[in-house]
Short mmCIF file of C-alpha atoms in Angstrom, two decimals:
data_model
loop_
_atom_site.label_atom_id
_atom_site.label_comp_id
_atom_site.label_asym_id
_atom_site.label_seq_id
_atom_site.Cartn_x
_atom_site.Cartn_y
_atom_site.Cartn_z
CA UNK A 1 -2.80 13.84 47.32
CA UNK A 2 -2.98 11.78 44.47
CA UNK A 3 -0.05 10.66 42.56
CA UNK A 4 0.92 12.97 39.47
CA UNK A 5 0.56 11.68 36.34
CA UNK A 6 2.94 14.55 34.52
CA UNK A 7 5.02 12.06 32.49
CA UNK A 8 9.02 13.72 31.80
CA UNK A 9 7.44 15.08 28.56
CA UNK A 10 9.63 18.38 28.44
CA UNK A 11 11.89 18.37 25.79
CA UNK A 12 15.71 18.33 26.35
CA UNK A 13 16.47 21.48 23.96
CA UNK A 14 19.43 23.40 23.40
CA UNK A 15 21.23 26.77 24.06
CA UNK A 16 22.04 28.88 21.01
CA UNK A 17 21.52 28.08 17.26
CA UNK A 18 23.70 28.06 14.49
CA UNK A 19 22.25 28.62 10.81
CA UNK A 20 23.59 25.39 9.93
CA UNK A 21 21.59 23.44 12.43
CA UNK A 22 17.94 24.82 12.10
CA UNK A 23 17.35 22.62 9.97
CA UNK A 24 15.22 19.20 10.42
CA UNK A 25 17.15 16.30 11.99
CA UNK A 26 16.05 14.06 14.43
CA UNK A 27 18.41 15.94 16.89
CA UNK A 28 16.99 19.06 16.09
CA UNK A 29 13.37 17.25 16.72
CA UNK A 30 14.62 16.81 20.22
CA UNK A 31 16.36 20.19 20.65
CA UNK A 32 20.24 19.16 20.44
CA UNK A 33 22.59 20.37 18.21
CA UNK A 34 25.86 18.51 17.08
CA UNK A 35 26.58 15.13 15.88
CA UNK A 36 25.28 13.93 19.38
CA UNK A 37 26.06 9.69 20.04
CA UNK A 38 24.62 9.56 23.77
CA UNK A 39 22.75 11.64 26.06
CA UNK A 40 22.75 11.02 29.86
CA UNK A 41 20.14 12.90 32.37
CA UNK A 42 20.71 13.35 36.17
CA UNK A 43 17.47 14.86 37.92
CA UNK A 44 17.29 15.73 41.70
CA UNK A 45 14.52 17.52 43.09
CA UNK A 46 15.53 20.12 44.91
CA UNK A 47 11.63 21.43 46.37
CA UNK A 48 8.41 20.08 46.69
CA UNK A 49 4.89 21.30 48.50
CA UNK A 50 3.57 18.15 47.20
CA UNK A 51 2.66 16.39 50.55
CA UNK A 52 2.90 12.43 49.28
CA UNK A 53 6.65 13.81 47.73
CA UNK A 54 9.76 12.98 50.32
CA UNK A 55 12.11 15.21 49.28
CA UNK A 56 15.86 13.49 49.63
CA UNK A 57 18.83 15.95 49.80
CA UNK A 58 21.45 14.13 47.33
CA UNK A 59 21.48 13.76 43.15
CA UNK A 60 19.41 11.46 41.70
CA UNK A 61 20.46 8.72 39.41
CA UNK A 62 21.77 9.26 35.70
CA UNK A 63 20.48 7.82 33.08
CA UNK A 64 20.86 6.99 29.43
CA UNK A 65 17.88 9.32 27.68
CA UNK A 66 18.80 9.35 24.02
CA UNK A 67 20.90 7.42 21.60
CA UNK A 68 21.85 8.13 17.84
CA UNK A 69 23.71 6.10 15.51
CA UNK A 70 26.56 7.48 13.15
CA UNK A 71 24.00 8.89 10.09
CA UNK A 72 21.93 10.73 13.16
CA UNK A 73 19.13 8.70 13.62
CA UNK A 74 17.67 8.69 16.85
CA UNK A 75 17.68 4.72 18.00
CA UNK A 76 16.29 5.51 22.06
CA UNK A 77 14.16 8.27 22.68
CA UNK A 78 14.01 10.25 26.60
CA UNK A 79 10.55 8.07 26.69
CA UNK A 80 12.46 4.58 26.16
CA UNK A 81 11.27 4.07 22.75
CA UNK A 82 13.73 2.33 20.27
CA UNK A 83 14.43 2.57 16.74
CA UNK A 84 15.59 0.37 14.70
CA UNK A 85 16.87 0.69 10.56
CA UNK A 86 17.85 -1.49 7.86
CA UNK A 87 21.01 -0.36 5.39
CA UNK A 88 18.50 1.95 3.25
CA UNK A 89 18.14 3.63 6.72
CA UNK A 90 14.32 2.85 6.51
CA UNK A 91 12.55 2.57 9.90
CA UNK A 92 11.97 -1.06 10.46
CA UNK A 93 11.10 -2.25 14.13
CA UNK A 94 10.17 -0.12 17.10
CA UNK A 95 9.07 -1.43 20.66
CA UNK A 96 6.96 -4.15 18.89
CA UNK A 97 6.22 -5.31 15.35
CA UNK A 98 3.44 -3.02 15.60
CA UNK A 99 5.26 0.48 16.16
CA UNK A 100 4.79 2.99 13.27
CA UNK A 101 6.99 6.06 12.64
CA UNK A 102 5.36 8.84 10.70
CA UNK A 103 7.43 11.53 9.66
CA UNK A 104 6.41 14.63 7.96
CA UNK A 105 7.24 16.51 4.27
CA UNK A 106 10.21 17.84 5.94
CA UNK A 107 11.79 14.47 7.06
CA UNK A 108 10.91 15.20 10.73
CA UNK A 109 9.86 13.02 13.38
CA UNK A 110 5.72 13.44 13.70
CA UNK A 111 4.65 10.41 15.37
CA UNK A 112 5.73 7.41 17.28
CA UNK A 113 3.10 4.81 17.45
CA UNK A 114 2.38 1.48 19.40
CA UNK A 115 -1.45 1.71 19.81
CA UNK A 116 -2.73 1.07 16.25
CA UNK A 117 -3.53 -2.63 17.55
CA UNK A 118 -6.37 -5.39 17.38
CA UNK A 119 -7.83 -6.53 20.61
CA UNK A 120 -6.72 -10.14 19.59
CA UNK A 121 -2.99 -8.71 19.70
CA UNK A 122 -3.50 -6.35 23.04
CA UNK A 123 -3.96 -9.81 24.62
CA UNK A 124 0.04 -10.23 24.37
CA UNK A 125 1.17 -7.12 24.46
CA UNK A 126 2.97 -5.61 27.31
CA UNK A 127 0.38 -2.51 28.62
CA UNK A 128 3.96 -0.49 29.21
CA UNK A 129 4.14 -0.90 25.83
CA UNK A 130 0.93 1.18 24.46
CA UNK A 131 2.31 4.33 23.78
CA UNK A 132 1.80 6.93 21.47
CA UNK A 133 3.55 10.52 20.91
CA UNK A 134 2.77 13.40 18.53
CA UNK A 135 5.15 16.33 17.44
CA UNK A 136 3.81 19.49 16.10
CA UNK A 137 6.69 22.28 15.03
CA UNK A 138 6.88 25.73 13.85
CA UNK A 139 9.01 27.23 11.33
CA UNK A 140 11.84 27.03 13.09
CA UNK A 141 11.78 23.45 13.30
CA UNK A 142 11.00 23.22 17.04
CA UNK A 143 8.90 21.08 19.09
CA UNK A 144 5.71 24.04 19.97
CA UNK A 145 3.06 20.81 20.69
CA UNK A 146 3.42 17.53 22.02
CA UNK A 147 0.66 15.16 22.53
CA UNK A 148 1.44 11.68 24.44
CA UNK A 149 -1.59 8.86 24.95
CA UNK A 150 -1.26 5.69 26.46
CA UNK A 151 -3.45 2.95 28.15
CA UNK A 152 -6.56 4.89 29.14
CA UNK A 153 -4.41 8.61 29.85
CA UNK A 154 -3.56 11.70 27.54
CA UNK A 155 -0.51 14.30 28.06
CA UNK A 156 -0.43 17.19 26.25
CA UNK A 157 2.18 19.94 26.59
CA UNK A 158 2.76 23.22 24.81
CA UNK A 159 6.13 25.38 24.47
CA UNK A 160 6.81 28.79 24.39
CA UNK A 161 9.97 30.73 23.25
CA UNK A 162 12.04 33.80 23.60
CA UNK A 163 13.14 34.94 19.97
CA UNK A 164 14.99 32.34 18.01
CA UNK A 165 16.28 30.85 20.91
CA UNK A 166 16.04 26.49 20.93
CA UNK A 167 15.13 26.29 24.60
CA UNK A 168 11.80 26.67 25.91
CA UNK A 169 11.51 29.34 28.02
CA UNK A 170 8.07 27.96 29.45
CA UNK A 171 5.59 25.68 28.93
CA UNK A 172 1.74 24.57 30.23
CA UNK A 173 0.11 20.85 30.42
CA UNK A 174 -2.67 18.93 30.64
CA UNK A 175 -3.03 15.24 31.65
CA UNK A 176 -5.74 13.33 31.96
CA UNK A 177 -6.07 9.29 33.70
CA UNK A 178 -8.73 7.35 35.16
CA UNK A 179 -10.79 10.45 36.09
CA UNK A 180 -7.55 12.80 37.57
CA UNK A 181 -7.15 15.57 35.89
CA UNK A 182 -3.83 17.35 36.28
CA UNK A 183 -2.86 20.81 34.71
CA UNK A 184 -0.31 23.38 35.02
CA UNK A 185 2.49 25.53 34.07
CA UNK A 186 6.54 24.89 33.42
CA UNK A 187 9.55 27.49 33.61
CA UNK A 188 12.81 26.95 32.79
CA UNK A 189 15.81 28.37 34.49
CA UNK A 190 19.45 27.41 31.59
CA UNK A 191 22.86 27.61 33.95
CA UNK A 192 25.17 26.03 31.76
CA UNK A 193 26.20 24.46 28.33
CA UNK A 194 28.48 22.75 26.33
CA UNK A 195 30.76 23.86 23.80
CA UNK A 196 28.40 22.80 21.11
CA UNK A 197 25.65 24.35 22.43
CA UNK A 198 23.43 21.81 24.50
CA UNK A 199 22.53 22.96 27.90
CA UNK A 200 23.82 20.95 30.45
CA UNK A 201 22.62 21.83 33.36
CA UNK A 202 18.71 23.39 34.17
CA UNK A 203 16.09 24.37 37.34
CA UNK A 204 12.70 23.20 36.03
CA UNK A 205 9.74 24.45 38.12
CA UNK A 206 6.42 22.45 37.20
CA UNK A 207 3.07 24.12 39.19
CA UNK A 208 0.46 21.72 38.93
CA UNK A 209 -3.72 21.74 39.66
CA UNK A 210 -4.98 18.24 40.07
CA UNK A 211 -8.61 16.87 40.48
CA UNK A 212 -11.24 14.54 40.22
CA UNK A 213 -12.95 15.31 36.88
CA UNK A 214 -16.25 16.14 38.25
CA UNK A 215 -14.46 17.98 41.84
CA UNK A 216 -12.00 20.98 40.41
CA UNK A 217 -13.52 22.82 42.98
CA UNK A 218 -11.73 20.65 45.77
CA UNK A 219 -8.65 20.90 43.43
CA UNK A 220 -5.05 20.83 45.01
CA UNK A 221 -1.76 22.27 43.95
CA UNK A 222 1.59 22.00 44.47
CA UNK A 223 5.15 22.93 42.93
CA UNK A 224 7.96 20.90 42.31
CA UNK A 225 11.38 22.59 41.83
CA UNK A 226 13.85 19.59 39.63
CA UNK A 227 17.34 20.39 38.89
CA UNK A 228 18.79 18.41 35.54
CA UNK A 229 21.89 17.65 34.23
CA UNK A 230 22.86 16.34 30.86
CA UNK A 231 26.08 14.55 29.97
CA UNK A 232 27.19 14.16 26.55
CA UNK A 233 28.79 11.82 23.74
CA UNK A 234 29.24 13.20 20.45
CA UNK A 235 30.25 10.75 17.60
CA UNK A 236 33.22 13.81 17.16
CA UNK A 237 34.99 12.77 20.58
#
């Protein structure tokens, strides 16, 4: 089986939300309520029928996934990407001197860009590097679309959600590199949360197709089960 190309492209969204908070932020862009300093994630898979996957029975390794500074600008994103602002608060540097931040009417994050660059330039840049996401929202302010592209590969995701509630209850996918083709579905399973309102601990189950592009009739499948854990800093504490 070939190796997945699903990047970690669900959002980290939260549990219940106050009327204060719908409103656009660049928490709210990536689901968190609160005055939020540091996020930390923790994933351990807990199941997998994917036969290349060795499944190993203890918690996985936390990490730092998202970073604000004290006026709530996000300065790391859960995909590594920095941001950095001058005194006006004006976006100024990203991973390169080439990043672009777009953000939309509303003030809201719509695009994080690193691949608006001249072959001359590509020549020094790291390939890592070439990265590109793309938010799309409802009126609620969340995250419904999300479209990543990098160095020859697309992700695209889609979120669905019960009432007014932040989370995602479920989700679908399509990613496309070098000629594999992987698509799917996502379900989300919310078993705890914090006394702002961030969940804190989640079962994601991720069922994926994958194939050559001209072969979906050979396609294979499997299902990954990932448990995830979120520890928090709030600027508050």
């Amino acid at each position: 089986m070939k190796k997945s190309y699903l990047l970690l492209a669900v959002l980290a969204v939260a549990a219940c939300q106050p009327k204060q908070d719908n409103k656009p932020s660049d928490a709210r862009s990536f689901g968190l309520l609160g005055d939020v300093k540091e996020v930390y994630l923790t994933q351990t898979t807990l199941s997998s029928t994917n036969e290349m996957y060795e499944v190993v029975d203890e918690p996985g390794v936390e990490n730092l996934e998202f970073t604000f500074d004290a006026q709530g600008r996000v300065t790391l994103d859960m995909y590594g990407s920095v941001y950095e602002y001058n005194d006006a608060g004006e976006f100024i540097l990203g991973d390169s001197e080439f990043t672009e931040l777009e953000r939309d009417e509303k003030g809201r994050l719509a695009a994080y860009d690193n691949t608006n660059l001249e072959w001359d330039e590509l020549e020094e840049f790291d390939i890592e590097h070439f990265f590109a996401y793309r938010f799309g929202y409802d009126d609620q302010n969340r995250v419904i679309s999300e479209e990543l592209t990098g160095w020859e590969w697309i992700n695209v995701c889609e979120y669905t959600f019960d009432g007014n509630k932040v989370y995602p209850a479920s989700g679908t996918f399509e990613s496309d590199a070098e000629g594999w083709t992987e698509e799917g579905t996502i379900s989300f399973e919310y078993t705890a949360f914090d006394a702002k309102g961030n969940w804190t601990e989640r079962i994601k189950t991720v069922n994926t197709k994958g194939y050559d592009f001209d072969d979906e009739e050979n396609a294979q499948t499997w299902t990954d089960v990932v448990k995830q854990v979120r520890r928090f800093v709030y600027w508050s504490e």
